[in-house]
Each structure stands twice: as C-alpha cells, then as structure tokens.
Short mmCIF file of C-alpha atoms in Angstrom, two decimals:
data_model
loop_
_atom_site.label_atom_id
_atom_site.label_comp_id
_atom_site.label_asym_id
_atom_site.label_seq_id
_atom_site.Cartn_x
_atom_site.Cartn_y
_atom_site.Cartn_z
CA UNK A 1 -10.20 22.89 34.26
CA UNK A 2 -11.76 20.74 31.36
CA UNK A 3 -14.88 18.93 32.12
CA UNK A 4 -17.29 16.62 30.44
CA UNK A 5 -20.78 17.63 30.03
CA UNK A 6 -22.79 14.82 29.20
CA UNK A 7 -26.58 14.96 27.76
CA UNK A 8 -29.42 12.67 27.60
CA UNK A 9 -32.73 13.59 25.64
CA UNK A 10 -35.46 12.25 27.21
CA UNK A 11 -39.06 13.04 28.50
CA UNK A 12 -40.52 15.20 31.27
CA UNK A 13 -41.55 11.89 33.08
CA UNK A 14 -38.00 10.45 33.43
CA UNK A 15 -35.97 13.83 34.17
CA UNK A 16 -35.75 13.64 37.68
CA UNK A 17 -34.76 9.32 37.77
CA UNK A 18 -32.27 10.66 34.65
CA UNK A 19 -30.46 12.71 36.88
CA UNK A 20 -30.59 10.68 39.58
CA UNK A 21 -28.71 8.26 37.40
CA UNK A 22 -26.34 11.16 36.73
CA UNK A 23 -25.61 11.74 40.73
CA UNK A 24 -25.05 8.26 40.93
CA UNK A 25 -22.41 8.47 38.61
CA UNK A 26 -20.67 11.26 40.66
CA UNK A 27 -21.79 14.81 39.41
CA UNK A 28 -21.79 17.57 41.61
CA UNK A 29 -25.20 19.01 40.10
CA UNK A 30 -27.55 18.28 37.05
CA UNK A 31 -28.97 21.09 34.67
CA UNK A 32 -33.04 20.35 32.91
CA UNK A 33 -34.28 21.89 30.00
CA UNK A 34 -37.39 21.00 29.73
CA UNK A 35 -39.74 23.17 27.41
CA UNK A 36 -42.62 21.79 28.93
CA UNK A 37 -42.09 24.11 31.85
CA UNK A 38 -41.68 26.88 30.23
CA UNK A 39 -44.67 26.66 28.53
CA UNK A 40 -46.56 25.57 31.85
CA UNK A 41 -45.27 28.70 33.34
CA UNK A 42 -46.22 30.91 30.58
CA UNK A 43 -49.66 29.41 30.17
CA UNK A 44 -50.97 30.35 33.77
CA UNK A 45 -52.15 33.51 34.03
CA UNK A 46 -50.61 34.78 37.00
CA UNK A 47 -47.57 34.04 35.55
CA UNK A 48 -45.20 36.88 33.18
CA UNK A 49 -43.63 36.04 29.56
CA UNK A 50 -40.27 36.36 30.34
CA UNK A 51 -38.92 33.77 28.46
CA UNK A 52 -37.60 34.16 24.59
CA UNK A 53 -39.18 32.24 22.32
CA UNK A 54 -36.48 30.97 20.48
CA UNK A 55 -35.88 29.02 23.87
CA UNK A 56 -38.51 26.50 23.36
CA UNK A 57 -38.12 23.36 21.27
CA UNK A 58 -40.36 20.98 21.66
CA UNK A 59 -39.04 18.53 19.03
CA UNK A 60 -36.21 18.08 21.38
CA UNK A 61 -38.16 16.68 24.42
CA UNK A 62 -36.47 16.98 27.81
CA UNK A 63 -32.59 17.83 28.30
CA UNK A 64 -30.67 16.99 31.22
CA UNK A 65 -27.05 17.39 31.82
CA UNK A 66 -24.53 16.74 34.06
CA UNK A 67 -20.50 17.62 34.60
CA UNK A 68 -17.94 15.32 35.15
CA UNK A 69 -14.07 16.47 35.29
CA UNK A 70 -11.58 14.85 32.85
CA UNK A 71 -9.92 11.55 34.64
CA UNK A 72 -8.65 8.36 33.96
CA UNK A 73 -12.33 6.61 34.50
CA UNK A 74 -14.43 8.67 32.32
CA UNK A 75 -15.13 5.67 29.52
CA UNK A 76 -16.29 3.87 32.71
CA UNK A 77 -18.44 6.84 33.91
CA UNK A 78 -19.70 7.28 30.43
CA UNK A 79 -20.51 3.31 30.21
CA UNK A 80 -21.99 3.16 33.66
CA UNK A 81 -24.68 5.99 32.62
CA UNK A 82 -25.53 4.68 29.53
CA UNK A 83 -26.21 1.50 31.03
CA UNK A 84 -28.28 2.52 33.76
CA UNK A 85 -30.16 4.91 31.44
CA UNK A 86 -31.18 2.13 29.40
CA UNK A 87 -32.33 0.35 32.13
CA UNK A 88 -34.85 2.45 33.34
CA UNK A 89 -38.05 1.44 31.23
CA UNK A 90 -37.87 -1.44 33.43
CA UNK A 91 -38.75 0.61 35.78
CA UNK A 92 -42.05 1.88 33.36
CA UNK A 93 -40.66 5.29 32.90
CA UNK A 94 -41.01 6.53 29.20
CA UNK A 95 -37.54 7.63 28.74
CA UNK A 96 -37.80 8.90 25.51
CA UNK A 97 -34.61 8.40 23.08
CA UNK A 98 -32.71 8.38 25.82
CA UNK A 99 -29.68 9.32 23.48
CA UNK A 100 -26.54 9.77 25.78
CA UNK A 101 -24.31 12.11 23.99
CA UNK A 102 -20.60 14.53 25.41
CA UNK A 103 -19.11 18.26 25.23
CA UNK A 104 -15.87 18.96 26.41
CA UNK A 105 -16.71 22.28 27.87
CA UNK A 106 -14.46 25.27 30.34
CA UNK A 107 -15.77 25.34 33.64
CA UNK A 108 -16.72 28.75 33.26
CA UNK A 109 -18.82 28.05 29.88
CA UNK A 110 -21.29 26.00 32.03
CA UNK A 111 -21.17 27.33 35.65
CA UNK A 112 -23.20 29.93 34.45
CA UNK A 113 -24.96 29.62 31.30
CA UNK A 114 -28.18 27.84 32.89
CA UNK A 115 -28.90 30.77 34.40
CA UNK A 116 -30.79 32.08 31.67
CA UNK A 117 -33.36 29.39 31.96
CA UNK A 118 -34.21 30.10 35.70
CA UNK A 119 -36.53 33.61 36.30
CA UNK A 120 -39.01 35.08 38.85
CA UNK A 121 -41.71 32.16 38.78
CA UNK A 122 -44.83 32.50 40.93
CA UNK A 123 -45.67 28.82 42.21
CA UNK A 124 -48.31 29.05 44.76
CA UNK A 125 -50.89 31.61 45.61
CA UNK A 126 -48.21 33.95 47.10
CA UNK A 127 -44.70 32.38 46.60
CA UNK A 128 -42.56 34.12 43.87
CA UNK A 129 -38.94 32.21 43.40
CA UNK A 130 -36.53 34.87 42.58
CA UNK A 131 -33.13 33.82 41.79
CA UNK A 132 -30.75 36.11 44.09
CA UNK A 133 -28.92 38.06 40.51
CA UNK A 134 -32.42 38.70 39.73
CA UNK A 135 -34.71 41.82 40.49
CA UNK A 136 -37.96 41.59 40.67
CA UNK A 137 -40.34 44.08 42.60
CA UNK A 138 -42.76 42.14 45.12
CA UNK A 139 -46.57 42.79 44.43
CA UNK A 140 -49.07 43.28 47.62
CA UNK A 141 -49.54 39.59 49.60
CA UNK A 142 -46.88 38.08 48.04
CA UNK A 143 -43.68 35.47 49.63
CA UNK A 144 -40.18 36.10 48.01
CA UNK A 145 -38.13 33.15 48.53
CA UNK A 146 -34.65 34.27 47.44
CA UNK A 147 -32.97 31.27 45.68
CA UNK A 148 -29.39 29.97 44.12
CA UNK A 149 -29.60 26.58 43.06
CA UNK A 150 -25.51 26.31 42.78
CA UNK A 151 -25.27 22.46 42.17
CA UNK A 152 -27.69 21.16 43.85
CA UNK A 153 -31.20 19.63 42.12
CA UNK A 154 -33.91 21.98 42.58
CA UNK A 155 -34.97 25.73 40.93
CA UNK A 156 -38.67 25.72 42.40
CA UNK A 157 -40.01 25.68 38.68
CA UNK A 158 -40.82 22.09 38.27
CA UNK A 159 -44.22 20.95 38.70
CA UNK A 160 -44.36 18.98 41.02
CA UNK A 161 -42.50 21.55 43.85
CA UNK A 162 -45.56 23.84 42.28
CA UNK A 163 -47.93 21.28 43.88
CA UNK A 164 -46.10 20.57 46.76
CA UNK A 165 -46.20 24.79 47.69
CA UNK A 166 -49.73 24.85 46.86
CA UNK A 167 -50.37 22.15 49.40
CA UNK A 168 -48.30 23.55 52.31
CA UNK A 169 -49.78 27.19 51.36
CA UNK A 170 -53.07 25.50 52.53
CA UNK A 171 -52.27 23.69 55.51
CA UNK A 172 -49.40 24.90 57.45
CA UNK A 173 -50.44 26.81 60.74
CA UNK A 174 -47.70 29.20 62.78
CA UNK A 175 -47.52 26.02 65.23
CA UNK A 176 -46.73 23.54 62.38
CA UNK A 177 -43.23 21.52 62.21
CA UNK A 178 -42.50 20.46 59.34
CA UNK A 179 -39.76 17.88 57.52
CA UNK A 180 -38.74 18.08 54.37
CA UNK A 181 -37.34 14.75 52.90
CA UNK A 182 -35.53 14.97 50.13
CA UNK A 183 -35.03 18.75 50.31
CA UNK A 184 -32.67 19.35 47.75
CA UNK A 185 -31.81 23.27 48.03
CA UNK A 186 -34.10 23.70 50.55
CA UNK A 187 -37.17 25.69 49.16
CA UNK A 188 -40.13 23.65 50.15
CA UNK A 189 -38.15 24.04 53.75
CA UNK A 190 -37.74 27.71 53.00
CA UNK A 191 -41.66 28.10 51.76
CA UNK A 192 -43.03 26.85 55.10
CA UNK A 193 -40.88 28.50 57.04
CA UNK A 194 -41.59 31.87 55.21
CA UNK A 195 -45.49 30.32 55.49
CA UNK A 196 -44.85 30.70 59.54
CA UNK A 197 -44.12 27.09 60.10
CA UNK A 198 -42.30 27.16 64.13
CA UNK A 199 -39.89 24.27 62.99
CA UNK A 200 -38.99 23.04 59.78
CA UNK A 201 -36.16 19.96 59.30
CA UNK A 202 -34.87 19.75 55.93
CA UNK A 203 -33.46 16.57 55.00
CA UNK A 204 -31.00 15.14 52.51
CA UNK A 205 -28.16 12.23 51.43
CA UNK A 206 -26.91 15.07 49.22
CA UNK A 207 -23.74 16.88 50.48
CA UNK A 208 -23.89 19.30 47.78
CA UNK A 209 -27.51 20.17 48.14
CA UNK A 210 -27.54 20.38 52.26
CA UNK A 211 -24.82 23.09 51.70
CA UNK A 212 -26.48 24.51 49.45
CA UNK A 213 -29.86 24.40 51.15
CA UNK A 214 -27.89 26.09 54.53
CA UNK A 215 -26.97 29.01 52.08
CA UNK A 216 -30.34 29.44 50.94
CA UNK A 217 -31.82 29.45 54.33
CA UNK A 218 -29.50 32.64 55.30
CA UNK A 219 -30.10 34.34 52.31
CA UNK A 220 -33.90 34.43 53.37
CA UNK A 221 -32.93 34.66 56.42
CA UNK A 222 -35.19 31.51 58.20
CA UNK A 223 -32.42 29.91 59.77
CA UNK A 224 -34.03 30.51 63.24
CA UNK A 225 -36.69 28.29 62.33
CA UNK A 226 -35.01 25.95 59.95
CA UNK A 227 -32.54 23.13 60.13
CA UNK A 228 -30.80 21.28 57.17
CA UNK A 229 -29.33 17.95 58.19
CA UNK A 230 -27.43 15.54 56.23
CA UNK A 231 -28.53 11.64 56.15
CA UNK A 232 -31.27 9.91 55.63
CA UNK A 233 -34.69 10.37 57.47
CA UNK A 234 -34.87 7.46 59.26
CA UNK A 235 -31.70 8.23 60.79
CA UNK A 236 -31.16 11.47 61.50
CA UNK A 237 -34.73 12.05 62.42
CA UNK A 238 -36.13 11.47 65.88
CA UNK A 239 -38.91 14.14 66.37
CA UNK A 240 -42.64 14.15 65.32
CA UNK A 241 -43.82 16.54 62.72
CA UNK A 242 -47.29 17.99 61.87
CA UNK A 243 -46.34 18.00 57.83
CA UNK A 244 -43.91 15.64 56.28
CA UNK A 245 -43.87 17.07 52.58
CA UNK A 246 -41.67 14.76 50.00
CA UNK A 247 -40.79 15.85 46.66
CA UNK A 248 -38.78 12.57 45.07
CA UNK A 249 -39.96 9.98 43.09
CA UNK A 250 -42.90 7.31 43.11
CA UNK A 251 -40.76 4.62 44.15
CA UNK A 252 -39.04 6.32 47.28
CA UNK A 253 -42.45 7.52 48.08
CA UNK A 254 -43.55 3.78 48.27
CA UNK A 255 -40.46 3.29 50.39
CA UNK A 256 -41.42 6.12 52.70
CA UNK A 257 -44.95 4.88 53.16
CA UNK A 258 -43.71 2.07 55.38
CA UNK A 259 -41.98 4.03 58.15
CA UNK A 260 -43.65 7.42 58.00
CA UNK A 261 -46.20 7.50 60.67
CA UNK A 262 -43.47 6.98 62.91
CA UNK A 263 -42.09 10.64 62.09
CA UNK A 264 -46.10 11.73 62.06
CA UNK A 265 -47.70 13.64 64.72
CA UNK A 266 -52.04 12.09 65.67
CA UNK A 267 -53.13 14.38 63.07
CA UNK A 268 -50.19 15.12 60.28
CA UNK A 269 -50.31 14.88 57.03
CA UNK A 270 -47.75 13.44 54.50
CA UNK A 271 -47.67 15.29 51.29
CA UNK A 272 -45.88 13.46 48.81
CA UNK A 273 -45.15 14.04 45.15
CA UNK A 274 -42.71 13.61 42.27
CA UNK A 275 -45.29 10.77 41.04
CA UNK A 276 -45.77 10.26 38.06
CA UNK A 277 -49.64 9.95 36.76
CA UNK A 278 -49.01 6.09 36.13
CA UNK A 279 -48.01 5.28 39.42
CA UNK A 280 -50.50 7.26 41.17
CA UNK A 281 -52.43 3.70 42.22
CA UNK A 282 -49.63 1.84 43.26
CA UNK A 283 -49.02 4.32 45.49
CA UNK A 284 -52.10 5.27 46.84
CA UNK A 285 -52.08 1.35 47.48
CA UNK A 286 -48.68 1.50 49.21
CA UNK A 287 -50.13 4.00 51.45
CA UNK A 288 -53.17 2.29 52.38
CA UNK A 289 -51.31 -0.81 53.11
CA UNK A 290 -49.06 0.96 55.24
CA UNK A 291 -51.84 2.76 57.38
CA UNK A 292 -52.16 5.90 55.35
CA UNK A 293 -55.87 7.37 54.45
CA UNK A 294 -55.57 9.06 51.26
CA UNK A 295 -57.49 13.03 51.60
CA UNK A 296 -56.71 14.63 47.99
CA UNK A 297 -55.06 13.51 44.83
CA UNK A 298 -54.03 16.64 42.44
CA UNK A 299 -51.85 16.25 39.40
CA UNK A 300 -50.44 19.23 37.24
CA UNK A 301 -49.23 17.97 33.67
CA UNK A 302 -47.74 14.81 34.11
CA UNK A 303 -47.40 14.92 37.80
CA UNK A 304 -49.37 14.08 41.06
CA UNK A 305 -49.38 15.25 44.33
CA UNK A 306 -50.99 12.81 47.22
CA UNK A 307 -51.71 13.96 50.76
CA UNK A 308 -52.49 11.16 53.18
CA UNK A 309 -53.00 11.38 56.91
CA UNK A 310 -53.10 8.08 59.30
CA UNK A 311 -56.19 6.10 58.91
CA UNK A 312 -58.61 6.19 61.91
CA UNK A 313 -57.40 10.07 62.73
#
C-alpha cells in the first residue's frame, strides 16, 4: 500500500498542537524528531549515551510526521494541514518555518523506521521506559514500564511526561485513584499503577491510542488495576479521584480547569502539563478562577508542569 508521509519543521513548543493538526486531518499516528530530546536525555546524568551522534541536527529544529494513504482527497488533506498549520501563531505558538513538505513512502519503510529514535529512557527517580524489542537489564529500585507506542502519540521521552512521572512518583499512595486525561498509550496510567496506585482510569477521544493503551497495560501486566476508556472525561467519567494528572496542551488545560473539581476527591490534586513556559500565567489564572490553589510550578526546557489542589483544602 502507498502512503503519504507528510512533514512539517517546526519547534519543540508547537510539536504536540502540530500533530494535533495532523490527527485532525485523519492520521492514524504522528512520528517527532526532535533533537532537543535527545540532547535533554543525554545531558542528565542518570541517563546512558545511546544515541548516535550523527542523529542530532539541530539546524533542522523539530520534525513531525504523519501518514496518510493515497485517495482521491489527498490535495484537500494536504490543503487542510497547511492551512491550519499556518494558523497556529494565532494561537502564540512559535511554529518555526512551519514548512509542510510530502514522501510517497511503502508502508513497511515507515512502520518501523522510528524505532531507532525510541530507547531505554529513565524519566523519574525509578521509571525506565523500555520499548518491548528492546533489552535492557533493570538496576536495584528501579520501575520497568514495558512500552509500544504503535500509532498512538506518546513514547514517555518528551518532557513534559518526564515531569508529569516525577510528580506522581512523589505523591501517589497504594490507596490513590488516579485518572489520566488525555492518556495517549497509556504510560502515565501505567506509571501509577506500577507506583501502587489501587485504581487508575485512563482516558482518551483517541481510538487508536485507547487500543493501544489496553495493549500496553497487558504487556505490564496492570490491567487489574487499570482501565482505558474511550470518550471524553466529562462523559465517561463519574467517579472521584485522588490524582487527576493531564498531559495535553495549555489550552485544554484551561478548558479542564472549569469542570475538574467535580472529578476531584476533598484533598486531590490536579497535575497538569504540556504548557508551554508562556502560558504558564494564564493558566495558573484559569485555575484560580476556577477554584484551584496553585502548590508547585516546575518547568523542564520549554515546558511546565502545575499541580493545583482546591482552594480552602
């Protein structure tokens, strides 16, 4: 089967509203090369060079790509990208270029071939990512969370899913529940359950990823205490959780802040990231608006992390 792999240069800000742009056009799963977390990786020191060199180009900024099969619309799929893409500095994301460029490529030529970008990574004190072709030998203490992307968004590299780890590494108990909005292919559900969360909902509007993220939780075998369901929060959600972590973008977040002490227990704690560094006050002013009490603001290159808990608690 022939397919279309389209690519848009751009920054480490804008990846993540670049491929949303490229779901909304109706691909089944987005590759990032980014440099910038390669070199973030590299440069802490619990991490392991296991990258080649030749690997990292910084003159190219941020990559991301998406497939789209051959058909009689794909002008108006290519169109309807480029025109959202240029839209989104109205938004004040630093898109870079934002060149939108095409590859006729075999199915089996890209299926595969980001694998070589995606490695044991430790991310949190104790949580090593290793994809499932990899091996990797487990040091003392340490939380393998066995991972295949397939087409869904999320390796567990990115920075912000770093911060979000880091967070529930600190303050999930073995009577927590937990929801995970947004949760992609389920590790930040996977991480708390592994953590010793009792009950962990993992949440998203993504068909691909939710099947995905059911695979992953049997492969590390937390399916007792984790459920993936399919929809959106406020419907498909009716219980209260001790931890609502959410890894999406600034302006969901914002969204969030006006219904989410509904889903919080007297004493949870949203932890919400995939914000950007410039909107770290709007949101922090969404939150407060909404009832929210901002405890700890951390940021890790161009990302922030917020945790709030309801005011008065």
């Amino acid at each position: 089967m022939k397919w279309i792999e389209v690519s848009i240069k751009t920054t480490t800000e804008a990846v993540e509203a670049v491929a949303n742009v490229l779901y909304d056009a109706g691909v089944s799963g987005v590759v990032i090369e980014d440099p910038y977390d390669i070199i973030l990786v590299n440069s802490d020191e619990k991490a392991w060079d296991y990258v080649d060199e030749s690997l990292i180009d910084l003159e190219q900024g941020a990559i991301v790509k998406g497939y789209i099969p051959e058909s009689s619309d794909l002008v108006e799929k290519i169109d309807l990208i480029e025109q959202s893409i240029s839209t989104l500095p109205e938004f004040g994301l630093n898109i870079g270029t934002g060149e939108v460029s095409t590859l006729e490529v075999n199915e089996e030529d890209w299926s595969t071939s980001w694998k070589k970008y995606y490695k044991p990574t430790k991310i949190g004190k104790d949580i090593v990512i290793k994809p499932t072709w990899e091996q990797y030998e487990a040091q003392e203490g340490e939380i393998i969370i066995e991972m295949d992307p397939g087409m869904a968004f999320g390796t567990g590299t990115h920075e912000t899913t770093m911060m979000c780890v880091q967070q529930l590494e600190e303050r999930i108990s073995k009577e927590s529940t937990v929801f995970d909005i947004g949760c992609g292919s389920g590790i930040l559900s996977i991480v708390a359950a592994k953590l010793g969360a009792e009950k962990v909902i993992g949440v998203d509007f993504d068909e691909v990823a939710v099947n995905v993220a059911k695979k992953n939780v049997v492969e590390n075998k937390v399916d007792g205490a984790v459920e993936i369901r399919h929809g959106n929060l406020m419907d498909v959600v009716k219980e209260k959780a001790d931890i609502v972590v959410a890894n999406i973008i600034a302006d969901i977040i914002i969204l969030l802040s006006k219904d989410i002490k509904g889903f919080l227990n007297s004493d949870g704690l949203f932890i919400a990231s995939g914000i950007i560094l410039d909107k770290i006050d709007e949101v922090e002013k969404n939150l407060a608006v909404n009832g929210l009490e901002v405890i700890q603001v951390e940021t890790l290159g161009e990302w922030a992390v917020i945790v709030s808990k309801v005011k008065g608690e």
